PDB file of C-alpha atoms in Angstrom:
ATOM      1  CA  UNK G 246      82.614 123.731 181.837  1.00 58.00           C
ATOM      2  CA  UNK G 247      83.889 121.057 179.439  1.00 58.00           C
ATOM      3  CA  UNK G 248      84.003 117.472 180.719  1.00 64.00           C
ATOM      4  CA  UNK G 249      86.746 115.046 179.594  1.00 65.00           C
ATOM      5  CA  UNK G 250      84.348 112.970 177.485  1.00 66.00           C
ATOM      6  CA  UNK G 251      83.512 116.081 175.444  1.00 70.00           C
ATOM      7  CA  UNK G 252      87.129 116.616 174.371  1.00 80.00           C
ATOM      8  CA  UNK G 253      88.303 114.859 171.217  1.00 83.00           C
ATOM      9  CA  UNK G 254      92.024 114.701 170.548  1.00 90.00           C
ATOM     10  CA  UNK G 255      93.410 113.585 167.211  1.00 91.00           C
ATOM     11  CA  UNK G 256      94.016 110.095 168.610  1.00 95.00           C
ATOM     12  CA  UNK G 257      90.694 109.668 170.474  1.00 94.00           C
ATOM     13  CA  UNK G 258      88.990 107.545 167.766  1.00 94.00           C
ATOM     14  CA  UNK G 259      91.709 104.897 168.242  1.00 96.00           C
ATOM     15  CA  UNK G 260      89.496 103.627 171.066  1.00 92.00           C
ATOM     16  CA  UNK G 261      87.332 102.128 168.320  1.00 89.00           C
ATOM     17  CA  UNK G 262      90.147 100.091 166.752  1.00 95.00           C
ATOM     18  CA  UNK G 263      89.763  97.155 169.112  1.00 96.00           C
ATOM     19  CA  UNK G 264      91.133  94.703 166.537  1.00 97.00           C
ATOM     20  CA  UNK G 265      94.606  96.114 167.329  1.00 98.00           C
ATOM     21  CA  UNK G 266      94.279  96.495 171.105  1.00 98.00           C
ATOM     22  CA  UNK G 267      95.832  93.095 171.862  1.00 98.00           C
ATOM     23  CA  UNK G 268      98.674  93.406 169.356  1.00 98.00           C
ATOM     24  CA  UNK G 269     102.198  94.580 170.137  1.00 98.00           C
ATOM     25  CA  UNK G 270     102.259  98.101 168.686  1.00 98.00           C
ATOM     26  CA  UNK G 271     105.181 100.463 168.154  1.00 98.00           C
ATOM     27  CA  UNK G 272     104.133 103.982 169.207  1.00 98.00           C
ATOM     28  CA  UNK G 273     105.840 107.133 167.949  1.00 98.00           C
ATOM     29  CA  UNK G 274     105.443 110.797 168.847  1.00 98.00           C
ATOM     30  CA  UNK G 275     106.280 112.864 171.894  1.00 97.00           C
ATOM     31  CA  UNK G 276     104.824 113.284 175.353  1.00 96.00           C
ATOM     32  CA  UNK G 277     103.215 110.383 177.237  1.00 97.00           C
ATOM     33  CA  UNK G 278     102.637 108.242 174.125  1.00 98.00           C
ATOM     34  CA  UNK G 279     102.821 104.975 176.073  1.00 98.00           C
ATOM     35  CA  UNK G 280     100.274 106.198 178.625  1.00 98.00           C
ATOM     36  CA  UNK G 281      98.030 107.556 175.874  1.00 97.00           C
ATOM     37  CA  UNK G 282      98.102 104.217 174.061  1.00 98.00           C
ATOM     38  CA  UNK G 283      97.174 102.332 177.230  1.00 98.00           C
ATOM     39  CA  UNK G 284      94.332 104.769 177.935  1.00 97.00           C
ATOM     40  CA  UNK G 285      92.979 104.124 174.430  1.00 97.00           C
ATOM     41  CA  UNK G 286      92.868 100.373 175.066  1.00 98.00           C
ATOM     42  CA  UNK G 287      96.187  99.138 173.680  1.00 98.00           C
ATOM     43  CA  UNK G 288      97.639  96.464 175.966  1.00 98.00           C
ATOM     44  CA  UNK G 289     101.126  95.897 174.513  1.00 98.00           C
ATOM     45  CA  UNK G 290     103.095  98.913 173.332  1.00 98.00           C
ATOM     46  CA  UNK G 291     106.746  99.601 172.532  1.00 98.00           C
ATOM     47  CA  UNK G 292     108.146 103.121 172.297  1.00 98.00           C
ATOM     48  CA  UNK G 293     110.771 104.311 169.825  1.00 98.00           C
ATOM     49  CA  UNK G 294     113.135 104.856 172.757  1.00 97.00           C
ATOM     50  CA  UNK G 295     112.625 101.297 174.057  1.00 97.00           C
ATOM     51  CA  UNK G 296     113.256  99.937 170.561  1.00 97.00           C
ATOM     52  CA  UNK G 297     116.403 102.078 170.218  1.00 96.00           C
ATOM     53  CA  UNK G 298     117.757 100.787 173.522  1.00 95.00           C
ATOM     54  CA  UNK G 299     116.965  97.180 172.618  1.00 96.00           C
ATOM     55  CA  UNK G 300     118.715  97.512 169.249  1.00 96.00           C
ATOM     56  CA  UNK G 301     121.451 100.173 169.713  1.00 95.00           C
ATOM     57  CA  UNK G 302     122.955  99.498 166.268  1.00 94.00           C
ATOM     58  CA  UNK G 303     119.875 100.833 164.468  1.00 95.00           C
ATOM     59  CA  UNK G 304     120.175 104.546 165.350  1.00 96.00           C
ATOM     60  CA  UNK G 305     123.307 105.664 163.523  1.00 94.00           C
ATOM     61  CA  UNK G 306     122.740 109.197 162.203  1.00 94.00           C
ATOM     62  CA  UNK G 307     123.999 111.009 165.319  1.00 92.00           C
ATOM     63  CA  UNK G 308     127.685 110.117 165.654  1.00 92.00           C
ATOM     64  CA  UNK G 309     127.641 110.862 169.390  1.00 92.00           C
ATOM     65  CA  UNK G 310     124.967 108.208 169.981  1.00 91.00           C
ATOM     66  CA  UNK G 311     126.679 105.388 168.120  1.00 92.00           C
ATOM     67  CA  UNK G 312     127.786 102.615 170.509  1.00 91.00           C
ATOM     68  CA  UNK G 313     131.527 102.611 171.178  1.00 89.00           C
ATOM     69  CA  UNK G 314     131.596  98.829 171.581  1.00 90.00           C
ATOM     70  CA  UNK G 315     129.602  96.121 169.849  1.00 89.00           C
ATOM     71  CA  UNK G 316     126.628  95.385 172.134  1.00 90.00           C
ATOM     72  CA  UNK G 317     125.527  91.832 172.920  1.00 90.00           C
ATOM     73  CA  UNK G 318     122.726  90.429 170.739  1.00 86.00           C
ATOM     74  CA  UNK G 319     119.187  91.314 171.794  1.00 88.00           C
ATOM     75  CA  UNK G 320     117.029  88.460 173.040  1.00 89.00           C
ATOM     76  CA  UNK G 321     113.409  88.222 174.120  1.00 91.00           C
ATOM     77  CA  UNK G 322     112.234  91.420 172.448  1.00 95.00           C
ATOM     78  CA  UNK G 323     108.659  91.024 171.156  1.00 96.00           C
ATOM     79  CA  UNK G 324     107.765  90.984 167.483  1.00 97.00           C
ATOM     80  CA  UNK G 325     106.060  94.258 166.588  1.00 98.00           C
ATOM     81  CA  UNK G 326     102.660  93.799 164.938  1.00 98.00           C
ATOM     82  CA  UNK G 327     101.700  97.355 163.995  1.00 98.00           C
ATOM     83  CA  UNK G 328     102.661 101.029 164.210  1.00 98.00           C
ATOM     84  CA  UNK G 329     100.796 103.950 165.767  1.00 98.00           C
ATOM     85  CA  UNK G 330     101.965 107.450 164.798  1.00 98.00           C
ATOM     86  CA  UNK G 331     100.573 109.837 167.416  1.00 98.00           C
ATOM     87  CA  UNK G 332     102.335 113.007 166.290  1.00 97.00           C
ATOM     88  CA  UNK G 333     105.629 114.527 165.253  1.00 97.00           C
ATOM     89  CA  UNK G 334     108.578 113.134 167.250  1.00 97.00           C
ATOM     90  CA  UNK G 335     111.504 115.127 168.616  1.00 95.00           C
ATOM     91  CA  UNK G 336     114.324 113.367 166.724  1.00 96.00           C
ATOM     92  CA  UNK G 337     112.928 112.795 163.264  1.00 98.00           C
ATOM     93  CA  UNK G 338     115.931 110.868 161.921  1.00 97.00           C
ATOM     94  CA  UNK G 339     115.685 108.289 164.719  1.00 98.00           C
ATOM     95  CA  UNK G 340     111.945 107.745 164.323  1.00 98.00           C
ATOM     96  CA  UNK G 341     112.116 107.637 160.515  1.00 98.00           C
ATOM     97  CA  UNK G 342     114.923 105.071 160.619  1.00 98.00           C
ATOM     98  CA  UNK G 343     113.369 102.793 163.256  1.00 98.00           C
ATOM     99  CA  UNK G 344     109.831 102.903 161.836  1.00 98.00           C
ATOM    100  CA  UNK G 345     111.264 102.029 158.419  1.00 98.00           C
ATOM    101  CA  UNK G 346     113.262  99.187 160.025  1.00 97.00           C
ATOM    102  CA  UNK G 347     110.101  97.777 161.589  1.00 98.00           C
ATOM    103  CA  UNK G 348     108.121  97.947 158.348  1.00 98.00           C
ATOM    104  CA  UNK G 349     110.933  96.494 156.224  1.00 97.00           C
ATOM    105  CA  UNK G 350     111.579  93.632 158.675  1.00 97.00           C
ATOM    106  CA  UNK G 351     107.934  92.727 159.347  1.00 97.00           C
ATOM    107  CA  UNK G 352     108.324  93.719 162.993  1.00 98.00           C
ATOM    108  CA  UNK G 353     111.732  92.135 163.672  1.00 96.00           C
ATOM    109  CA  UNK G 354     114.234  94.994 163.204  1.00 95.00           C
ATOM    110  CA  UNK G 355     117.141  93.004 164.644  1.00 89.00           C
ATOM    111  CA  UNK G 356     116.847  90.297 162.002  1.00 88.00           C
ATOM    112  CA  UNK G 357     118.859  90.084 158.802  1.00 87.00           C
ATOM    113  CA  UNK G 358     117.300  91.743 155.761  1.00 83.00           C
ATOM    114  CA  UNK G 359     114.990  89.433 153.826  1.00 85.00           C
ATOM    115  CA  UNK G 360     112.529  90.172 151.058  1.00 92.00           C
ATOM    116  CA  UNK G 361     110.570  93.311 151.886  1.00 93.00           C
ATOM    117  CA  UNK G 362     107.091  92.292 153.093  1.00 95.00           C
ATOM    118  CA  UNK G 363     104.189  93.858 151.237  1.00 97.00           C
ATOM    119  CA  UNK G 364     101.572  94.671 152.277  1.00 97.00           C
ATOM    120  CA  UNK G 365     103.526  95.862 155.285  1.00 98.00           C
ATOM    121  CA  UNK G 366     102.432  95.918 158.933  1.00 98.00           C
ATOM    122  CA  UNK G 367      99.347  98.020 159.766  1.00 98.00           C
ATOM    123  CA  UNK G 368     100.065 101.720 160.245  1.00 98.00           C
ATOM    124  CA  UNK G 369      97.596 103.977 162.073  1.00 98.00           C
ATOM    125  CA  UNK G 370      98.429 107.674 161.852  1.00 98.00           C
ATOM    126  CA  UNK G 371      96.898 110.532 163.827  1.00 97.00           C
ATOM    127  CA  UNK G 372      97.054 114.256 163.093  1.00 93.00           C
ATOM    128  CA  UNK G 373      97.770 114.975 159.422  1.00 91.00           C
ATOM    129  CA  UNK G 374      98.305 118.747 159.473  1.00 88.00           C
ATOM    130  CA  UNK G 375     101.210 119.676 157.215  1.00 90.00           C
ATOM    131  CA  UNK G 376     101.514 123.052 158.951  1.00 87.00           C
ATOM    132  CA  UNK G 377     100.269 124.709 162.110  1.00 85.00           C
ATOM    133  CA  UNK G 378     100.415 128.244 163.447  1.00 82.00           C
ATOM    134  CA  UNK G 379     102.451 129.109 166.549  1.00 87.00           C
ATOM    135  CA  UNK G 380     104.096 132.358 167.674  1.00 92.00           C
ATOM    136  CA  UNK G 381     106.381 132.476 164.642  1.00 93.00           C
ATOM    137  CA  UNK G 382     105.358 134.702 161.754  1.00 91.00           C
ATOM    138  CA  UNK G 383     105.135 131.729 159.379  1.00 93.00           C
ATOM    139  CA  UNK G 384     103.419 128.346 159.960  1.00 89.00           C
ATOM    140  CA  UNK G 385     105.464 125.502 161.472  1.00 93.00           C
ATOM    141  CA  UNK G 386     105.869 121.902 160.291  1.00 96.00           C
ATOM    142  CA  UNK G 387     103.241 119.521 161.676  1.00 94.00           C
ATOM    143  CA  UNK G 388     102.888 115.737 161.798  1.00 96.00           C
ATOM    144  CA  UNK G 389     101.716 115.784 158.195  1.00 95.00           C
ATOM    145  CA  UNK G 390     105.231 116.863 157.241  1.00 97.00           C
ATOM    146  CA  UNK G 391     106.700 113.926 159.169  1.00 98.00           C
ATOM    147  CA  UNK G 392     104.271 111.555 157.397  1.00 98.00           C
ATOM    148  CA  UNK G 393     105.339 113.027 154.068  1.00 98.00           C
ATOM    149  CA  UNK G 394     108.961 112.227 154.917  1.00 98.00           C
ATOM    150  CA  UNK G 395     108.110 108.669 155.981  1.00 98.00           C
ATOM    151  CA  UNK G 396     106.037 108.042 152.841  1.00 98.00           C
ATOM    152  CA  UNK G 397     108.798 109.398 150.606  1.00 98.00           C
ATOM    153  CA  UNK G 398     111.511 107.313 152.261  1.00 98.00           C
ATOM    154  CA  UNK G 399     109.439 104.128 152.101  1.00 98.00           C
ATOM    155  CA  UNK G 400     108.636 104.704 148.419  1.00 98.00           C
ATOM    156  CA  UNK G 401     112.253 105.534 147.590  1.00 98.00           C
ATOM    157  CA  UNK G 402     113.612 102.440 149.375  1.00 97.00           C
ATOM    158  CA  UNK G 403     110.987  99.879 148.299  1.00 97.00           C
ATOM    159  CA  UNK G 404     109.435 101.307 145.142  1.00 98.00           C
ATOM    160  CA  UNK G 405     106.013 100.782 146.758  1.00 98.00           C
ATOM    161  CA  UNK G 406     103.495 103.108 148.391  1.00 98.00           C
ATOM    162  CA  UNK G 407     103.227 103.281 152.163  1.00 98.00           C
ATOM    163  CA  UNK G 408      99.668 102.245 153.020  1.00 98.00           C
ATOM    164  CA  UNK G 409      97.710 103.345 156.088  1.00 98.00           C
ATOM    165  CA  UNK G 410      95.278 101.124 157.918  1.00 96.00           C
ATOM    166  CA  UNK G 411      93.628 104.381 158.941  1.00 95.00           C
ATOM    167  CA  UNK G 412      94.286 108.104 159.000  1.00 95.00           C
ATOM    168  CA  UNK G 413      92.765 109.677 162.088  1.00 96.00           C
ATOM    169  CA  UNK G 414      92.232 113.312 162.996  1.00 92.00           C
ATOM    170  CA  UNK G 415      91.104 116.126 160.755  1.00 89.00           C
ATOM    171  CA  UNK G 416      90.166 115.908 157.919  1.00 90.00           C
ATOM    172  CA  UNK G 417      89.381 112.177 158.212  1.00 93.00           C
ATOM    173  CA  UNK G 418      85.635 111.331 158.224  1.00 92.00           C
ATOM    174  CA  UNK G 419      86.437 108.834 161.008  1.00 91.00           C
ATOM    175  CA  UNK G 420      87.095 111.742 163.386  1.00 93.00           C
ATOM    176  CA  UNK G 421      83.953 113.691 162.475  1.00 93.00           C
ATOM    177  CA  UNK G 422      81.905 110.511 162.764  1.00 92.00           C
ATOM    178  CA  UNK G 423      83.337 109.921 166.223  1.00 91.00           C
ATOM    179  CA  UNK G 424      82.590 113.538 167.178  1.00 92.00           C
ATOM    180  CA  UNK G 425      78.994 113.102 166.035  1.00 93.00           C
ATOM    181  CA  UNK G 426      78.720 109.962 168.142  1.00 89.00           C
ATOM    182  CA  UNK G 427      79.922 111.815 171.267  1.00 90.00           C
ATOM    183  CA  UNK G 428      77.636 114.802 170.577  1.00 91.00           C
ATOM    184  CA  UNK G 429      74.591 112.557 170.369  1.00 92.00           C
ATOM    185  CA  UNK G 430      75.674 110.819 173.576  1.00 89.00           C
ATOM    186  CA  UNK G 431      75.932 114.194 175.334  1.00 90.00           C
ATOM    187  CA  UNK G 432      72.516 115.243 174.036  1.00 91.00           C
ATOM    188  CA  UNK G 433      71.005 112.045 175.412  1.00 91.00           C
ATOM    189  CA  UNK G 434      72.654 112.631 178.807  1.00 91.00           C
ATOM    190  CA  UNK G 435      71.213 116.158 178.865  1.00 91.00           C
ATOM    191  CA  UNK G 436      67.773 114.764 178.157  1.00 94.00           C
ATOM    192  CA  UNK G 437      67.345 116.634 174.864  1.00 90.00           C
ATOM    193  CA  UNK G 438      64.320 115.338 173.001  1.00 88.00           C
ATOM    194  CA  UNK G 439      64.624 117.346 169.790  1.00 89.00           C
ATOM    195  CA  UNK G 440      66.857 115.581 167.227  1.00 91.00           C
ATOM    196  CA  UNK G 441      70.161 117.213 166.284  1.00 92.00           C
ATOM    197  CA  UNK G 442      69.996 118.089 162.593  1.00 93.00           C
ATOM    198  CA  UNK G 443      73.111 120.208 162.082  1.00 95.00           C
ATOM    199  CA  UNK G 444      76.701 120.080 163.248  1.00 97.00           C
ATOM    200  CA  UNK G 445      79.010 123.121 163.245  1.00 97.00           C
ATOM    201  CA  UNK G 446      82.756 122.623 162.815  1.00 96.00           C
ATOM    202  CA  UNK G 447      84.987 125.590 163.676  1.00 96.00           C
ATOM    203  CA  UNK G 448      88.636 125.857 162.659  1.00 94.00           C
ATOM    204  CA  UNK G 449      91.419 128.114 161.383  1.00 91.00           C
ATOM    205  CA  UNK G 450      92.961 125.843 158.755  1.00 84.00           C
ATOM    206  CA  UNK G 451      91.138 125.577 155.399  1.00 88.00           C
ATOM    207  CA  UNK G 452      93.140 122.515 154.364  1.00 82.00           C
ATOM    208  CA  UNK G 453      92.242 120.460 157.444  1.00 84.00           C
ATOM    209  CA  UNK G 454      89.416 121.994 159.506  1.00 91.00           C
ATOM    210  CA  UNK G 455      87.279 123.257 156.641  1.00 94.00           C
ATOM    211  CA  UNK G 456      88.216 120.492 154.215  1.00 93.00           C
ATOM    212  CA  UNK G 457      87.299 117.861 156.826  1.00 94.00           C
ATOM    213  CA  UNK G 458      83.987 119.464 157.778  1.00 96.00           C
ATOM    214  CA  UNK G 459      82.944 119.798 154.143  1.00 96.00           C
ATOM    215  CA  UNK G 460      84.082 116.259 153.365  1.00 95.00           C
ATOM    216  CA  UNK G 461      81.971 114.983 156.265  1.00 96.00           C
ATOM    217  CA  UNK G 462      79.038 117.088 155.105  1.00 96.00           C
ATOM    218  CA  UNK G 463      79.304 115.315 151.733  1.00 95.00           C
ATOM    219  CA  UNK G 464      79.450 112.011 153.583  1.00 93.00           C
ATOM    220  CA  UNK G 465      76.233 112.839 155.475  1.00 94.00           C
ATOM    221  CA  UNK G 466      74.475 113.838 152.255  1.00 92.00           C
ATOM    222  CA  UNK G 467      75.642 110.631 150.577  1.00 90.00           C
ATOM    223  CA  UNK G 468      74.435 108.596 153.557  1.00 86.00           C
ATOM    224  CA  UNK G 469      70.978 110.180 153.409  1.00 82.00           C
ATOM    225  CA  UNK G 470      70.762 109.485 149.694  1.00 80.00           C
ATOM    226  CA  UNK G 471      71.750 105.864 150.250  1.00 76.00           C
ATOM    227  CA  UNK G 472      69.122 105.449 152.970  1.00 66.00           C
ATOM    228  CA  UNK G 473      66.389 106.931 150.791  1.00 65.00           C
ATOM    229  CA  UNK G 474      67.348 104.735 147.874  1.00 65.00           C
ATOM    230  CA  UNK G 475      67.507 101.637 150.058  1.00 62.00           C
ATOM    231  CA  UNK G 476      64.213 102.482 151.737  1.00 54.00           C
ATOM    232  CA  UNK G 477      65.514 101.505 155.167  1.00 44.00           C
ATOM    233  CA  UNK G 478      67.653 102.863 157.982  1.00 40.00           C
ATOM    234  CA  UNK G 479      71.130 101.383 157.978  1.00 38.00           C
ATOM    235  CA  UNK G 480      74.707 102.377 158.591  1.00 38.00           C
ATOM    236  CA  UNK G 481      75.777 104.455 155.570  1.00 35.00           C
ATOM    237  CA  UNK G 482      78.716 103.418 153.468  1.00 36.00           C
ATOM    238  CA  UNK G 483      81.883 105.403 153.888  1.00 37.00           C
ATOM    239  CA  UNK G 484      82.533 108.303 151.557  1.00 38.00           C
ATOM    240  CA  UNK G 485      86.201 107.361 151.174  1.00 42.00           C
ATOM    241  CA  UNK G 486      88.492 104.407 151.977  1.00 41.00           C
ATOM    242  CA  UNK G 487      89.737 106.204 155.092  1.00 46.00           C
ATOM    243  CA  UNK G 488      86.177 106.349 156.458  1.00 41.00           C
ATOM    244  CA  UNK G 489      85.584 102.618 156.176  1.00 44.00           C
ATOM    245  CA  UNK G 490      87.349 101.754 159.420  1.00 40.00           C
ATOM    246  CA  UNK G 491      85.339 101.548 162.647  1.00 41.00           C
ATOM    247  CA  UNK G 492      82.308 103.621 161.705  1.00 47.00           C
ATOM    248  CA  UNK G 493      79.905 101.136 163.261  1.00 45.00           C
ATOM    249  CA  UNK G 494      79.072 103.274 166.280  1.00 47.00           C
ATOM    250  CA  UNK G 495      75.532 102.124 166.941  1.00 44.00           C
ATOM    251  CA  UNK G 496      72.173 103.048 165.458  1.00 44.00           C
ATOM    252  CA  UNK G 497      71.907 106.205 167.567  1.00 46.00           C
ATOM    253  CA  UNK G 498      74.675 107.741 165.465  1.00 52.00           C
ATOM    254  CA  UNK G 499      72.607 107.601 162.294  1.00 50.00           C
ATOM    255  CA  UNK G 500      69.238 108.880 163.394  1.00 58.00           C
ATOM    256  CA  UNK G 501      69.133 112.612 162.823  1.00 82.00           C
ATOM    257  CA  UNK G 502      72.191 114.562 161.669  1.00 93.00           C
ATOM    258  CA  UNK G 503      71.747 115.952 158.166  1.00 94.00           C
ATOM    259  CA  UNK G 504      74.605 118.401 157.677  1.00 96.00           C
ATOM    260  CA  UNK G 505      77.924 119.703 158.971  1.00 97.00           C
ATOM    261  CA  UNK G 506      78.537 123.433 158.415  1.00 97.00           C
ATOM    262  CA  UNK G 507      82.118 124.683 158.307  1.00 97.00           C
ATOM    263  CA  UNK G 508      83.086 127.940 160.044  1.00 97.00           C
ATOM    264  CA  UNK G 509      86.506 129.444 159.333  1.00 96.00           C
ATOM    265  CA  UNK G 510      88.088 131.763 161.911  1.00 95.00           C
ATOM    266  CA  UNK G 511      90.861 134.281 161.194  1.00 93.00           C
ATOM    267  CA  UNK G 512      92.998 133.795 164.299  1.00 88.00           C
ATOM    268  CA  UNK G 513      95.403 131.104 163.031  1.00 81.00           C
ATOM    269  CA  UNK G 514      96.663 129.662 159.761  1.00 75.00           C
ATOM    270  CA  UNK G 515      93.985 131.424 157.691  1.00 79.00           C
ATOM    271  CA  UNK G 516      94.430 135.135 157.061  1.00 70.00           C
ATOM    272  CA  UNK G 517      92.040 137.425 155.182  1.00 65.00           C
ATOM    273  CA  UNK G 518      94.630 138.127 152.494  1.00 59.00           C
ATOM    274  CA  UNK G 519      95.297 134.408 151.977  1.00 52.00           C
ATOM    275  CA  UNK G 520      92.141 133.528 150.112  1.00 50.00           C
ATOM    276  CA  UNK G 521      92.048 130.166 148.370  1.00 50.00           C
ATOM    277  CA  UNK G 522      92.347 130.505 144.567  1.00 41.00           C
ATOM    278  CA  UNK G 523      89.363 129.233 142.643  1.00 44.00           C
ATOM    279  CA  UNK G 524      91.239 127.211 140.041  1.00 44.00           C
ATOM    280  CA  UNK G 525      92.751 123.892 141.090  1.00 35.00           C
ATOM    281  CA  UNK G 526      95.878 124.526 139.051  1.00 38.00           C
ATOM    282  CA  UNK G 527      96.610 127.676 141.066  1.00 47.00           C
ATOM    283  CA  UNK G 528      96.287 125.965 144.436  1.00 65.00           C
ATOM    284  CA  UNK G 529      99.016 124.228 146.423  1.00 80.00           C
ATOM    285  CA  UNK G 530      97.270 121.382 148.238  1.00 82.00           C
ATOM    286  CA  UNK G 531      98.558 121.035 151.806  1.00 83.00           C
ATOM    287  CA  UNK G 532      96.315 118.097 152.621  1.00 83.00           C
ATOM    288  CA  UNK G 533      97.454 114.514 153.001  1.00 91.00           C
ATOM    289  CA  UNK G 534      98.366 112.386 149.992  1.00 92.00           C
ATOM    290  CA  UNK G 535      95.374 110.064 150.469  1.00 94.00           C
ATOM    291  CA  UNK G 536      92.769 112.846 150.338  1.00 90.00           C
ATOM    292  CA  UNK G 537      92.108 114.118 146.826  1.00 85.00           C
ATOM    293  CA  UNK G 538      91.866 117.870 146.458  1.00 83.00           C
ATOM    294  CA  UNK G 539      88.610 119.559 145.502  1.00 88.00           C
ATOM    295  CA  UNK G 540      88.670 123.384 145.669  1.00 89.00           C
ATOM    296  CA  UNK G 541      85.068 123.459 146.897  1.00 91.00           C
ATOM    297  CA  UNK G 542      86.051 121.525 150.027  1.00 93.00           C
ATOM    298  CA  UNK G 543      88.253 124.351 151.340  1.00 90.00           C
ATOM    299  CA  UNK G 544      85.546 126.997 150.908  1.00 93.00           C
ATOM    300  CA  UNK G 545      83.954 127.556 154.309  1.00 96.00           C
ATOM    301  CA  UNK G 546      80.211 127.847 154.822  1.00 96.00           C
ATOM    302  CA  UNK G 547      80.971 130.930 156.962  1.00 96.00           C
ATOM    303  CA  UNK G 548      84.030 133.103 157.731  1.00 96.00           C
ATOM    304  CA  UNK G 549      84.138 134.946 161.074  1.00 96.00           C
ATOM    305  CA  UNK G 550      86.803 136.677 163.128  1.00 94.00           C
ATOM    306  CA  UNK G 551      87.213 134.278 166.059  1.00 95.00           C
ATOM    307  CA  UNK G 552      85.711 131.328 167.939  1.00 96.00           C
ATOM    308  CA  UNK G 553      83.362 133.521 169.972  1.00 97.00           C
ATOM    309  CA  UNK G 554      81.875 134.873 166.749  1.00 97.00           C
ATOM    310  CA  UNK G 555      81.571 131.308 165.454  1.00 97.00           C
ATOM    311  CA  UNK G 556      79.620 130.228 168.536  1.00 96.00           C
ATOM    312  CA  UNK G 557      77.355 133.258 168.280  1.00 97.00           C
ATOM    313  CA  UNK G 558      76.727 132.471 164.621  1.00 97.00           C
ATOM    314  CA  UNK G 559      75.711 128.902 165.452  1.00 96.00           C
ATOM    315  CA  UNK G 560      73.407 130.167 168.229  1.00 95.00           C
ATOM    316  CA  UNK G 561      71.795 132.588 165.791  1.00 95.00           C
ATOM    317  CA  UNK G 562      71.269 129.930 163.131  1.00 94.00           C
ATOM    318  CA  UNK G 563      69.705 127.619 165.716  1.00 93.00           C
ATOM    319  CA  UNK G 564      67.505 130.463 167.064  1.00 91.00           C
ATOM    320  CA  UNK G 565      69.189 130.230 170.470  1.00 88.00           C
ATOM    321  CA  UNK G 566      70.367 133.854 170.611  1.00 65.00           C
TER     322      UNK G 566
END
C-alpha cells in the first residue's frame, strides 16, 4: 500500500520554494489548482478565471465571451508577484493571453502598457512533457507544448527569452533530488540501517523519464567527485542551472546514494520499433528548451516490457528476489 507521502506529483517539490509562499501568485492549469497551491504552502493565489473575471477586456479571442458593454474599471485587485504553471490549461488562448499580460505589465494587467519589464516576474513551471501517451494511436500534446507556445509568444512580442525561476518535474534534477529525499525519509521510518546506494527510475518516455534519471545519475557522480576533491561532506553543487533552486534538503539527503539507474518500459510513449538514433543530427529532441540534448542521456540502463518487470529487475539487482 502506498502512503500519500510516498507519491510525488510534478508539482510536489514546490513545497520547497518557501521564498514564494507569501507572494501573490497567478496559478494556471486545470483541476483544483487553487487547492493544490494552498496545499503546497502558497498563501495568496489568483486563478486565470479570477483574473479573467476581474479584467473582462483581456480575454478577446472568443467572440462569444467578449463583453457586450464596457465594464466598470477594476479596483482593489492585488498586484501579481509570480506565476505558477501547474499543467496544460483547457483554453490555451485565454491562458496564453493573460499570462503574457501579467508578465508584460509586471503583475498589473489592467494598467496601461509601459516599458516591458525585464527580467520579468518569476515563473515556476511544472511538468515539461512535450507529448504523452493516451488511448489515441499517436501521442498527445502535453504541458511542454503549452510552454513552447508561451516561450515563442513572449520571444516574438518582446524580442527576449522567457526565463524560468525553476522547471519542476521530470527531467529536472530538482524532482529527482526531492524523490531521493523522500526515499531516505521512508527508509529511516522503516528502520533500515543499511545505506541506500542505488536509485531505480522507471518510465516510458525516453525524453523525460530516462533523460531525467540519467541526468540525475550524472549529478550524483559529479557530487561524489566534488566531495572527494573537497575532502569533506557538503551539499553538492547543482549539475545545471535548473538544479540550483531549493536543493538544500538536509545532510541526510547526501549521505549514501551513489547512482540512479534508468529503466525504460514499453507500455507507453516508447515502442520497440522507435529506437533512438545514435547520431545527434538524426534525433528530434522533444525535451524542454533549457535542457541541452545529449544522445547518451536517452539511452536507458535497462529496457523491460512493463513496470512489473522493472520492479523484478530492481529486486534481482539488489539480491532481494
